[in-house]
mmCIF file of C-alpha atoms and ligand atoms in Angstrom:
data_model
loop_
_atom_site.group_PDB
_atom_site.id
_atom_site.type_symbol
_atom_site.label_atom_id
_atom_site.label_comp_id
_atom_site.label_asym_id
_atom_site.label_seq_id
_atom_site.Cartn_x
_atom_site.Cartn_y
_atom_site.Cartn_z
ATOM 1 C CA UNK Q 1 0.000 0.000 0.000
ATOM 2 C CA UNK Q 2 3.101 2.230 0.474
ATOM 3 C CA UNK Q 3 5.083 4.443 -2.350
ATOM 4 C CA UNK Q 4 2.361 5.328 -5.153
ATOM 5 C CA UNK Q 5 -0.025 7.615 -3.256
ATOM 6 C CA UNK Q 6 -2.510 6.896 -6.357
ATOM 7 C CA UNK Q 7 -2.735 2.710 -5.109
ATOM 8 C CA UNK Q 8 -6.502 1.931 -3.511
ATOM 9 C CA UNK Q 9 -7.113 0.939 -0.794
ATOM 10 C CA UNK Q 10 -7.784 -2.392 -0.261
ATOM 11 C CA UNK Q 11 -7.699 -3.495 3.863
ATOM 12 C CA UNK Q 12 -7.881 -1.073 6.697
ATOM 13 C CA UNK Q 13 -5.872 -1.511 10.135
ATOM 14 C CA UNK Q 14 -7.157 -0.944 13.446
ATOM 15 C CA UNK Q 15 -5.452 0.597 16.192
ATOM 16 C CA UNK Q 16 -4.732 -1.460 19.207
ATOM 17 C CA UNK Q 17 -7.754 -0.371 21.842
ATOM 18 C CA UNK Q 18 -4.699 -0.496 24.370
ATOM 19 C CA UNK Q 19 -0.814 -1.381 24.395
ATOM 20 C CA UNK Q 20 -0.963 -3.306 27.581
ATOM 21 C CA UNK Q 21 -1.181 -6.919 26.548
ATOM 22 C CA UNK Q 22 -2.935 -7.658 30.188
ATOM 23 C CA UNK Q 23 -5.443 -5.154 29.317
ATOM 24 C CA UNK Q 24 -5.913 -6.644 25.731
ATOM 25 C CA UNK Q 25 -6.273 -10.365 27.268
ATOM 26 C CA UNK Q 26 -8.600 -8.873 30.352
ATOM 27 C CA UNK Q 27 -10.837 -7.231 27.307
ATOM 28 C CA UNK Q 28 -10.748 -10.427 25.559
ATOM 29 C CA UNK Q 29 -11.841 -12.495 28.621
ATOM 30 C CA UNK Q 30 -14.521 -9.999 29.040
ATOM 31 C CA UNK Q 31 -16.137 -9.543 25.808
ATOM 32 C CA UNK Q 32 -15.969 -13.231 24.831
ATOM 33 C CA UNK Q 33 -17.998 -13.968 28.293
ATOM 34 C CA UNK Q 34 -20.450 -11.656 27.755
ATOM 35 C CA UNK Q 35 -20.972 -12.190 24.183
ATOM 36 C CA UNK Q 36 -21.859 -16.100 24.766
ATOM 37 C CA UNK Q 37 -23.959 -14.834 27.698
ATOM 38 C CA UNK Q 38 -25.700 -12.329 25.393
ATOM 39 C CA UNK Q 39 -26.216 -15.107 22.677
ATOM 40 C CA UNK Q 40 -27.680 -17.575 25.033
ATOM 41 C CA UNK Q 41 -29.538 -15.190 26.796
ATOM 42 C CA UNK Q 42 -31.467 -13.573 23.316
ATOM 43 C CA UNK Q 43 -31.934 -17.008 21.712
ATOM 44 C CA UNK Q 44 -33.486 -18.357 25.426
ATOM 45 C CA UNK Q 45 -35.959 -15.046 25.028
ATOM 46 C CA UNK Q 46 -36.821 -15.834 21.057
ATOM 47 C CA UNK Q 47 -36.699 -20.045 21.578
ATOM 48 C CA UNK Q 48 -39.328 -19.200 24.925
ATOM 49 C CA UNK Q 49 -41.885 -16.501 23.392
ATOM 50 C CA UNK Q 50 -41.961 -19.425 20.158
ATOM 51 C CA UNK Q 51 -42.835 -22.402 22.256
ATOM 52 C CA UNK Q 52 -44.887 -20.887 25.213
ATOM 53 C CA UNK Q 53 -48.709 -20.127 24.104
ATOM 54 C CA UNK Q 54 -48.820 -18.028 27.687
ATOM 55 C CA UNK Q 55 -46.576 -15.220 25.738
ATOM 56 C CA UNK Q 56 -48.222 -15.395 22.012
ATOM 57 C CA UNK Q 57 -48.889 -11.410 22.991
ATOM 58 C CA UNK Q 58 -48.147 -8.755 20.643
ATOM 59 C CA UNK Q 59 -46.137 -7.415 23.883
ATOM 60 C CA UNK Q 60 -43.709 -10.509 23.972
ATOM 61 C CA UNK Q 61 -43.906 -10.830 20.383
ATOM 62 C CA UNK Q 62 -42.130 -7.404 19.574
ATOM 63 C CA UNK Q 63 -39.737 -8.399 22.451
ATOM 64 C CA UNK Q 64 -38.261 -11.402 20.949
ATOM 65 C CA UNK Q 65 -38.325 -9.626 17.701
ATOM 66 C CA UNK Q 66 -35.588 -7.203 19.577
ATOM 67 C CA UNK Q 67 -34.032 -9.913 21.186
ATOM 68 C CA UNK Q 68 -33.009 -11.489 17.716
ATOM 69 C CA UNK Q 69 -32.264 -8.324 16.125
ATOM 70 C CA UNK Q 70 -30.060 -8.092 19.434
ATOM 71 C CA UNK Q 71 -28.504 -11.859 18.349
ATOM 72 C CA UNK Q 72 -27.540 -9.554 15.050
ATOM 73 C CA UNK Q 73 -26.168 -6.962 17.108
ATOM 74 C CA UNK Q 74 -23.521 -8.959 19.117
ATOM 75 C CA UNK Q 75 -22.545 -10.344 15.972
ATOM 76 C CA UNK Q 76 -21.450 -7.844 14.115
ATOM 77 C CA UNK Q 77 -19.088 -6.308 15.498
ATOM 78 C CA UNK Q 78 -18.155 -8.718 18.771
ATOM 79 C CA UNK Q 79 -16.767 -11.592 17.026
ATOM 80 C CA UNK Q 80 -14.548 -9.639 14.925
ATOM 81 C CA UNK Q 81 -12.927 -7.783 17.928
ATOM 82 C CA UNK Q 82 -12.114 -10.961 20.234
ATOM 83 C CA UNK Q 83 -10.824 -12.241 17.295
ATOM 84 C CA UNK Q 84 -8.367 -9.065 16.902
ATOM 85 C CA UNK Q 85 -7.632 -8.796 20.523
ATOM 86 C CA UNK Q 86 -5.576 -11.343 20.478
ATOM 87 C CA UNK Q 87 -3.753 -10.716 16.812
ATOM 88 C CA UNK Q 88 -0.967 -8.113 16.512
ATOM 89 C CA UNK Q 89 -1.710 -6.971 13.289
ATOM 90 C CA UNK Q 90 -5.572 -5.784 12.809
ATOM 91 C CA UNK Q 91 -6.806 -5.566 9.774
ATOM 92 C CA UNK Q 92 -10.437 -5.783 8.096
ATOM 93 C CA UNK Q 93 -10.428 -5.790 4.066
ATOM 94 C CA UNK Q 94 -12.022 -3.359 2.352
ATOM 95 C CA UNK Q 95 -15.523 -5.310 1.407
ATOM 96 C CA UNK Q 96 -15.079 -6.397 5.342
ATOM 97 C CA UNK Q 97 -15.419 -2.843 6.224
ATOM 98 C CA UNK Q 98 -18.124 -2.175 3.738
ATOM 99 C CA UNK Q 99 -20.254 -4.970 5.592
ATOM 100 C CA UNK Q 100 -20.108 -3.942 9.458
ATOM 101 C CA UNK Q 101 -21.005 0.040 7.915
ATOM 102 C CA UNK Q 102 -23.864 -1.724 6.559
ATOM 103 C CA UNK Q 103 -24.913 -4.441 8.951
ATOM 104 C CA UNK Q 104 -24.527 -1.664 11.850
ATOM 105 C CA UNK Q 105 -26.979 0.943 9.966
ATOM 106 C CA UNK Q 106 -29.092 -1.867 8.965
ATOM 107 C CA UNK Q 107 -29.877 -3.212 12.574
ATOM 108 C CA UNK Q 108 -29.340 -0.203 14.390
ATOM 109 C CA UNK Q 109 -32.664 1.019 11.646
ATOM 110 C CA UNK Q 110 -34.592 -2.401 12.778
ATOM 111 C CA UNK Q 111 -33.869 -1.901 16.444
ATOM 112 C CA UNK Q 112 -35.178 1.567 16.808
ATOM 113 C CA UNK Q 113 -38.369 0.934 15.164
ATOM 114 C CA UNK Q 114 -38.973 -1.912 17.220
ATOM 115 C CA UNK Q 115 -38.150 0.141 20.130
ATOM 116 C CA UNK Q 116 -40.833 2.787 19.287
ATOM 117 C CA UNK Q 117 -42.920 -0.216 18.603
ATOM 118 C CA UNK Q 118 -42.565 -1.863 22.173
ATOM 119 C CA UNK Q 119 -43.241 1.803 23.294
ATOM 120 C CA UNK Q 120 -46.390 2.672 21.261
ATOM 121 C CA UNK Q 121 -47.534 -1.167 22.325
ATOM 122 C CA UNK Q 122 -47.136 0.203 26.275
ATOM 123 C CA UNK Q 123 -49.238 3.648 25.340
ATOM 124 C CA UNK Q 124 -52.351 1.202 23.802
ATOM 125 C CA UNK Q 125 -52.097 -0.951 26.836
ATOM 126 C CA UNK Q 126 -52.072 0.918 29.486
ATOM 127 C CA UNK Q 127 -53.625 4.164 28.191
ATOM 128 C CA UNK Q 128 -56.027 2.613 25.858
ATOM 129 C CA UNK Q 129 -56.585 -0.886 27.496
ATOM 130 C CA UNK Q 130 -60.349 -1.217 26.046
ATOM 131 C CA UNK Q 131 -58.834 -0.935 22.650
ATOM 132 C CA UNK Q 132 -55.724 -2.986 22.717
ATOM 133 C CA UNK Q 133 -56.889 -6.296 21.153
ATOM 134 C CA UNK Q 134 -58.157 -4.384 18.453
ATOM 135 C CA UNK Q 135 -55.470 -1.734 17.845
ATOM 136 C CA UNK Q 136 -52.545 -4.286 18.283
ATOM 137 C CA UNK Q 137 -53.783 -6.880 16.238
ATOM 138 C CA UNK Q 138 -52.117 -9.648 14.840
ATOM 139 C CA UNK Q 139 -51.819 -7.671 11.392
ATOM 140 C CA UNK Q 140 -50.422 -4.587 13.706
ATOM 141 C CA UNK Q 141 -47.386 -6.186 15.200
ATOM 142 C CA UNK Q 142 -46.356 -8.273 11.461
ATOM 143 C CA UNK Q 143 -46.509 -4.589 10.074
ATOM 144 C CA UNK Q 144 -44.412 -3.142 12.835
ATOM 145 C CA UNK Q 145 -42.505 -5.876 12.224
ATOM 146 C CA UNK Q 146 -41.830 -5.851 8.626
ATOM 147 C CA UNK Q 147 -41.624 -1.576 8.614
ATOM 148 C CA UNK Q 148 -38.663 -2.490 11.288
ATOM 149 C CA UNK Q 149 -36.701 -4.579 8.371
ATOM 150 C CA UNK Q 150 -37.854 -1.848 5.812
ATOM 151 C CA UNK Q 151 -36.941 1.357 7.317
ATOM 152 C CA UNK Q 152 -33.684 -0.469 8.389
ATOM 153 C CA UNK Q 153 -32.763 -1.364 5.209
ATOM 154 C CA UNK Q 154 -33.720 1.760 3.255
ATOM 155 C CA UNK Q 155 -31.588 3.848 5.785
ATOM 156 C CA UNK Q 156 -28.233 1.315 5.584
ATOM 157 C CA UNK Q 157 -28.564 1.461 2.118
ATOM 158 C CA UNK Q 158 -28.904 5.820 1.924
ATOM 159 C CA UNK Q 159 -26.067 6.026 3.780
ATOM 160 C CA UNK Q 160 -24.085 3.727 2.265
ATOM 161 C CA UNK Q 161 -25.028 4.994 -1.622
ATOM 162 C CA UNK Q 162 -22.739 8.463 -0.313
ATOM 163 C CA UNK Q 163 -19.759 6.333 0.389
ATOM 164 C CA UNK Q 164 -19.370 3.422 -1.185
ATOM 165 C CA UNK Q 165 -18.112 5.230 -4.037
ATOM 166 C CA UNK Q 166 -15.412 6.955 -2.205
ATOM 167 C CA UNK Q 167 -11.977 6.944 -3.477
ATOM 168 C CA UNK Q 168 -9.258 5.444 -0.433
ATOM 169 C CA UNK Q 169 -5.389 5.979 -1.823
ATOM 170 C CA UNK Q 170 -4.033 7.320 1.240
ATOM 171 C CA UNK Q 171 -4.058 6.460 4.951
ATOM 172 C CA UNK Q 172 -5.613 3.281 5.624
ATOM 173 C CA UNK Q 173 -5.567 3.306 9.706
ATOM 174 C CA UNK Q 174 -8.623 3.358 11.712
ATOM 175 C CA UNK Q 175 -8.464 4.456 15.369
ATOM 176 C CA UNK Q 176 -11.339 2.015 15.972
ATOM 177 C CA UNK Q 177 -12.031 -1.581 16.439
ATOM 178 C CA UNK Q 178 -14.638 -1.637 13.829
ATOM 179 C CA UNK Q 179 -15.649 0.055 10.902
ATOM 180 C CA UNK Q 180 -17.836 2.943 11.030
ATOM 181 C CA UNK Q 181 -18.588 6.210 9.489
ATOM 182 C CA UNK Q 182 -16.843 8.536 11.686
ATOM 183 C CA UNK Q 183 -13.036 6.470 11.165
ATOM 184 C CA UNK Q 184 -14.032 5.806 7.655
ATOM 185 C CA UNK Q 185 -15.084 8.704 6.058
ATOM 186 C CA UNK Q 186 -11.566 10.626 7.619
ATOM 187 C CA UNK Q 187 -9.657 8.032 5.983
ATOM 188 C CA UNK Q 188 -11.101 8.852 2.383
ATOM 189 C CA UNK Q 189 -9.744 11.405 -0.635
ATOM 190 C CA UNK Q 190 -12.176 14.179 -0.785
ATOM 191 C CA UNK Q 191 -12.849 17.346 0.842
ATOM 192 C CA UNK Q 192 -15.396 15.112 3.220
ATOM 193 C CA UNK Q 193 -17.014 17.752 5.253
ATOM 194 C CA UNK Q 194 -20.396 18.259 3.137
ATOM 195 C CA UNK Q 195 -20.444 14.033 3.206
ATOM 196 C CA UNK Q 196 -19.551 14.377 6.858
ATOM 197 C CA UNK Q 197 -22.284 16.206 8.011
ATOM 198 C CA UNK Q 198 -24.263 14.293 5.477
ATOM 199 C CA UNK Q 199 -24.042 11.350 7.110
ATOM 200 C CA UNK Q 200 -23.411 12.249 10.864
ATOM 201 C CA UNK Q 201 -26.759 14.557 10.619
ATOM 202 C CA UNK Q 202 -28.601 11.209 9.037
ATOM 203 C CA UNK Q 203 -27.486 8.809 11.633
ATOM 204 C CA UNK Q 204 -27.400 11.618 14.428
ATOM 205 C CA UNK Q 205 -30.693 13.380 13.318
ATOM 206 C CA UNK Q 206 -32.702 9.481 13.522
ATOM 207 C CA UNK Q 207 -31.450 8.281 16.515
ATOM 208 C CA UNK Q 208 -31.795 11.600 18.877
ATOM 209 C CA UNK Q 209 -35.455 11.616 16.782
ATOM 210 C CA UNK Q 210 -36.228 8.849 17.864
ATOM 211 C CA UNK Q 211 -34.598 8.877 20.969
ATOM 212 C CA UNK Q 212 -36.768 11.921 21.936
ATOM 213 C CA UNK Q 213 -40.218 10.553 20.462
ATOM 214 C CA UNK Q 214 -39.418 7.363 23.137
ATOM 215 C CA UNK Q 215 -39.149 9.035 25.682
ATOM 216 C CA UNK Q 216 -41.661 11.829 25.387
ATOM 217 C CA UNK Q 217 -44.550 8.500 24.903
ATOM 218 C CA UNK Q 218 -42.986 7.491 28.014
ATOM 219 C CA UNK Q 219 -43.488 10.254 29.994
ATOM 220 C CA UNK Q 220 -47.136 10.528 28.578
ATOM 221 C CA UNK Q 221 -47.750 7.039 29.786
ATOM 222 C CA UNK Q 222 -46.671 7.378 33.264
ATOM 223 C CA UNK Q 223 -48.532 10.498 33.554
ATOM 224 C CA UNK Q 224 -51.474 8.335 32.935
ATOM 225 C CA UNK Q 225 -50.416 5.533 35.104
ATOM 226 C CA UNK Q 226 -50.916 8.458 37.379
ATOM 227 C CA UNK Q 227 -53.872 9.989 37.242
ATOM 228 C CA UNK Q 228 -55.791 8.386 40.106
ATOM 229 C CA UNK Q 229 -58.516 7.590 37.385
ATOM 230 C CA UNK Q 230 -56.274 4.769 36.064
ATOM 231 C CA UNK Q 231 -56.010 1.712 37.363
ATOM 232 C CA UNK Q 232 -52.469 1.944 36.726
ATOM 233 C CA UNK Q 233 -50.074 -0.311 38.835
ATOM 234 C CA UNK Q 234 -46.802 -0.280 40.081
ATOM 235 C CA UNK Q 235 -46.359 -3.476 37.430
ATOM 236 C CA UNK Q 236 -46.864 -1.330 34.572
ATOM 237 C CA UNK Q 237 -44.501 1.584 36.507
ATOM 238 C CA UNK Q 238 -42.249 -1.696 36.474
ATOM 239 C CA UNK Q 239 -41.974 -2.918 33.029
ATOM 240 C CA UNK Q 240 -41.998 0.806 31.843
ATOM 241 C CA UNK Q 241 -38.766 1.082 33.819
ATOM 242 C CA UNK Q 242 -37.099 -1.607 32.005
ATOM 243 C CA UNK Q 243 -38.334 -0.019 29.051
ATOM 244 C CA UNK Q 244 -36.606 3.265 29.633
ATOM 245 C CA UNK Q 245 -33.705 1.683 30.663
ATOM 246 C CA UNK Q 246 -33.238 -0.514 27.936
ATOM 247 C CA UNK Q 247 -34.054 2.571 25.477
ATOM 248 C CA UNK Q 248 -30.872 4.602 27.168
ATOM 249 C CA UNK Q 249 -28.700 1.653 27.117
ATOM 250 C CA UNK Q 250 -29.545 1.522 23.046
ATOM 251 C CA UNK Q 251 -29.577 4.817 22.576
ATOM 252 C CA UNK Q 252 -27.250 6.648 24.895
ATOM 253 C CA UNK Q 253 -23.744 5.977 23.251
ATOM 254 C CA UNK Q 254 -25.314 5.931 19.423
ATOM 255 C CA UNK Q 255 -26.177 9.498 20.118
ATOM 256 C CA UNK Q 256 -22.929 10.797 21.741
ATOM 257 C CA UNK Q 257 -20.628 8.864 19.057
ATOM 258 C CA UNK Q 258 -22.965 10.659 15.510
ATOM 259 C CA UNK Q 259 -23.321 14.149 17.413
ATOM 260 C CA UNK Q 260 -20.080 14.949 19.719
ATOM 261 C CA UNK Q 261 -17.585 16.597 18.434
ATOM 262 C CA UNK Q 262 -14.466 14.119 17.710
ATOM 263 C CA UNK Q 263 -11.974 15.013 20.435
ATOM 264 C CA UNK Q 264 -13.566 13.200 22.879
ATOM 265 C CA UNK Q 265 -12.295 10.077 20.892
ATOM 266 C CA UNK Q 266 -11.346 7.949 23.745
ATOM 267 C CA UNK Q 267 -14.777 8.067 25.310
ATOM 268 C CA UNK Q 268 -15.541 7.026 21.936
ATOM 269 C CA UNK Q 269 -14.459 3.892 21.962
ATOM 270 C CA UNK Q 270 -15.446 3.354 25.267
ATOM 271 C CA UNK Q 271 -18.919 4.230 24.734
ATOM 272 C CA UNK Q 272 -18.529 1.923 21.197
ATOM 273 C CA UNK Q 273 -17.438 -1.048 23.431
ATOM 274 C CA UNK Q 274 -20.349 -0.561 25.707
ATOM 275 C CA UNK Q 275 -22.609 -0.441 22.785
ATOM 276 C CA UNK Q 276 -21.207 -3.459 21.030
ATOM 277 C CA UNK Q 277 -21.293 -5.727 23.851
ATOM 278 C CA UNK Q 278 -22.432 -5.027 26.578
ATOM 279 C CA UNK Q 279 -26.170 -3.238 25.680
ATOM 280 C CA UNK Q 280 -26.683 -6.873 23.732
ATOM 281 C CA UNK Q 281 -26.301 -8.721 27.047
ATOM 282 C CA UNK Q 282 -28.050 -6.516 29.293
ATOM 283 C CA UNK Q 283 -31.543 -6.155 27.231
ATOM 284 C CA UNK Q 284 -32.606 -9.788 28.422
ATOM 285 C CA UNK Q 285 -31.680 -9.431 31.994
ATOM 286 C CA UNK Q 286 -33.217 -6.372 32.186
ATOM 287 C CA UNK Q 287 -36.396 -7.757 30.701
ATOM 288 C CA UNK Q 288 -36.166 -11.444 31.895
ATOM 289 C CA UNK Q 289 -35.002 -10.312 35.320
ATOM 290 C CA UNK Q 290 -38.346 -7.696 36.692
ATOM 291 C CA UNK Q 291 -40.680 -10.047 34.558
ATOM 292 C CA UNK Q 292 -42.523 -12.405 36.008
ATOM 293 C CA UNK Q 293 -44.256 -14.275 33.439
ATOM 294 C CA UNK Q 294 -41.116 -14.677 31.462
ATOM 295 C CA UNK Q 295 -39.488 -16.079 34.024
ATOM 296 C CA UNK Q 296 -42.151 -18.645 34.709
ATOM 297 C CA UNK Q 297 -42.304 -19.241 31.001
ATOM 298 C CA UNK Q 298 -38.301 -19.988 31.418
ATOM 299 C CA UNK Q 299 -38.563 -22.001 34.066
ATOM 300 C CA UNK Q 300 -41.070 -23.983 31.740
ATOM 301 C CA UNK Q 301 -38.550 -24.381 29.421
ATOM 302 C CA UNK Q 302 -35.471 -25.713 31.648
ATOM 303 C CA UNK Q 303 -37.776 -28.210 33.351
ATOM 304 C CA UNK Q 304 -39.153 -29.319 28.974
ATOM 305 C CA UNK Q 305 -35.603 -29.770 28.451
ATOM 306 C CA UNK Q 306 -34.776 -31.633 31.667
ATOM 307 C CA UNK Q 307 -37.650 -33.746 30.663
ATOM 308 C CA UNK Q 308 -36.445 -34.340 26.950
ATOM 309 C CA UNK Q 309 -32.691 -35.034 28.803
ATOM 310 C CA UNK Q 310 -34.703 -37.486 31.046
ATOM 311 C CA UNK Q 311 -36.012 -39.373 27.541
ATOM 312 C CA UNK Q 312 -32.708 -39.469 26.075
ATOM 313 C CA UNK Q 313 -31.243 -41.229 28.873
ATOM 314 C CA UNK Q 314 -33.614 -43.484 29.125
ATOM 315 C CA UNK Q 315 -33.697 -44.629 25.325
ATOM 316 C CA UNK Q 316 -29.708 -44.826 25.689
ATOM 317 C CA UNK Q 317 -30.075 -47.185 28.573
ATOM 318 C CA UNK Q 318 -32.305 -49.071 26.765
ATOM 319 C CA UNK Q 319 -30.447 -49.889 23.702
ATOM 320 C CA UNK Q 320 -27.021 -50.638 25.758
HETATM 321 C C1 NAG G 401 -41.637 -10.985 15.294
HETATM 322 O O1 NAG G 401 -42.968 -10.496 15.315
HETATM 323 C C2 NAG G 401 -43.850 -11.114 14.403
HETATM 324 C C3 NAG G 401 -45.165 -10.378 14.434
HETATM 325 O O2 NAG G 401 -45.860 -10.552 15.614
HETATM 326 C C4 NAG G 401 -43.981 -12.592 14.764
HETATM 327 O O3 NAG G 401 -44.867 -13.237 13.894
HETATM 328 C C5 NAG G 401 -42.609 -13.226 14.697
HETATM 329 O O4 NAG G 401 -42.685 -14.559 15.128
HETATM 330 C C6 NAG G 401 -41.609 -12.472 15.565
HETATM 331 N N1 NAG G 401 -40.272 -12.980 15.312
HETATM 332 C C7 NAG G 401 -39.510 -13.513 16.276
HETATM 333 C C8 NAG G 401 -38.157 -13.949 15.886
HETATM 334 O O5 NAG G 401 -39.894 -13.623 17.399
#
C-alpha cells in the first residue's frame, strides 16, 4: 500500500484499543464472556416466546423480535474484535469494512423501530386498554414488524449509496475496532465535510429523533399511570422502567458517538465497546429479570428440556 499515493485501498488496520497486553487479554476475557452470555440469553428469550402459548402477545412478540435483532447486534461487530484482541496486526479488508457500515446501519434502523414499537404497544395498553386487542392486532405487530426490516434497510442502504463510491489511496488506519462512518469517512480522498455532516446529521438526526419521540410517549404514559382515574399499577410503573432503561442503554452511546464533536475520541471507543457488547447482554436481563411471566415461562422451558434429557437417557439405557 506504500510508495504510489494513487494505489486503492484495499484493507484497513485498526489501532490497538490499548498497548498493555494484560489489558488486551482482560478485554478479551470480558467480551468473549459476555458475548456467549448475550447469545444464550437472546436465543433463550426468542426459543421461549416461540414455544410458550402463555406469551403469544403482541407485547412478547415485539420483544423477541428485539431480542433477535439483538442476536444480530452482538454479531457484528463482537466476534470480529475478540478475534483481533488477540492478533498483533488488525486488519479488516475493504468489502469487510463495507459490511459492518452496513450491517450496523441496517440493525441499528430495525432496532429503533422496534423500540418505538414496544413503546407505542405500552401507550395502547395501558392508556387505551379497552382498545388494545383491536389496535394491536395480529396484522399490527407483522406490520411493525416488517416496517422495522424496511426502514432499516432503506436507511443502511442511503447512507451507504454516499460512500461506497469513495476513493481510499491514502491512509488506511482506523483508530477504531470496527468500521464505522466517523473512522471511515476521515480516511477517504475528498474534501469530506459536506459528506460528513451528510451522514453524521442522518445517523445523528434518527437516533436523537427517535430517541426523543421514546421518551416523550414514556413520559405521557406514566402520567397516565398516574392519574388516580387509572387503574395503573406499580407493574406497569415496572416494566416501563425496564423499558426506559433498555431505550438509554440503546440509545445513549449511538447518540454521543454521531453528534459529539471528535476530540472526545477515547470516550468514543469506550462508549462503542459498551454499545457493542455489553447493551446486547443486558436487554434480556433487564427484561427477563423484573418479569414475572417470562421467568415462569423460562422455568417452563429448563424443566421441557430436563424432561427431553430425562427421555434421552432413558432410550440410551435401553439400547445398551
Ligand atoms: C416478530 O414479530 C412477528 C409479528 O408478531 C412474529 O410473527 C414473529 O414470530 C416475531 N419474530 C420472532 C423472531 O420472534
Amino acid at each position: 500500500m506504500e510508495g504510489k499515493n494513487q494505489s486503492v485501498v484495499s484493507e484497513f488496520v485498526f489501532l490497538p484499543l490499548t498497548n498493555s497486553w494484560d489489558i488486551q487479554l482482560l478485554l478479551f476475557v470480558f467480551s468473549s464472556t459476555l458475548y456467549v452470555v448475550s447469545m444464550t440469553g437472546n436465543s433463550l428469550i426468542v426459543f421461549t416466546v416461540a414455544s410458550d402459548p402463555h406469551l403469544h402477545s403482541p407485547m412478547y412478540f415485539l420483544l423477541a423480535n428485539l431480542s433477535f435483532i439483538d442476536l444480530g447486534v452482538s454479531s457484528v461487530i463482537s466476534p470480529k474484535m475478540i478475534y483481533d484482541l488477540l492478533r498483533k496486526h488488525k486488519v479488516i479488508t475493504f468489502r469487510g469494512c463495507i459490511t459492518q457500515i452496513f450491517f450496523i446501519h441496517f440493525i441499528g434502523g430495525v432496532e429503533m423501530v422496534l423500540l418505538i414499537a414496544m413503546a407505542f404497544d405500552r401507550y395502547v395498553a395501558i392508556c387505551k386498554p379497552l382498545h388494545y386487542l383491536t389496535i394491536m392486532s395480529p396484522k399490527m405487530c407483522i406490520l411493525f414488524s416488517v416496517a422495522s426490516w424496511v426502514v432499516g434497510l432503506m436507511h443502511s442502504l442511503i447512507q451507504l449509496a454516499f460512500v461506497i463510491n469513495l476513493p481510499f489511496c491514502g491512509p488506511n488506519v482506523l483508530d477504531s475496532f470496527y468500521c464505522d462512518f466517523p473512522g471511515f469517512i476521515k480516511l477517504a480522498y475528498v474534501e469530506a465535510h459536506k459528506l460528513k455532516l451528510l451522514v453524521f446529521v442522518n445517523s445523528g438526526f434518527i437516533s436523537v429523533g427517535s430517541f426523543f419521540i421514546l421518551i416523550i410517549s414514556y413520559i405521557v404514559i406514566i402520567f397516565t399511570v398516574h392519574k388516580p382515574s387509572s387503574s395503573g399499577s406499580s407493574k406497569a410503573l415496572s416494566t416501563l422502567s425496564a423499558h426506559v432503561t433498555v431505550v438509554v442503554l440503546a440509545f445513549g452511546p449511538v447518540m454521543f458517538i454521531y453528534t459529539w464533536p471528535s476530540s472526545f475520541i477515547h470516550l468514543d471507543k469506550f462508549l462503542s465497546i459498551f454499545d457493542a457488547v455489553v447493551t446486547p447482554f443486558l436487554d434480556p436481563v433487564i427484561y427477563t429479570f423484573r418479569n414475572q411471566e417470562m421467568k415462569m415461562a423460562m422455568m417452563r422451558v429448563f424443566k421441557q428440556i430436563m424432561v427431553y434429557r430425562q427421555i434421552i437417557k432413558h432410550l440410551h439405557t435401553d439400547h445398551s
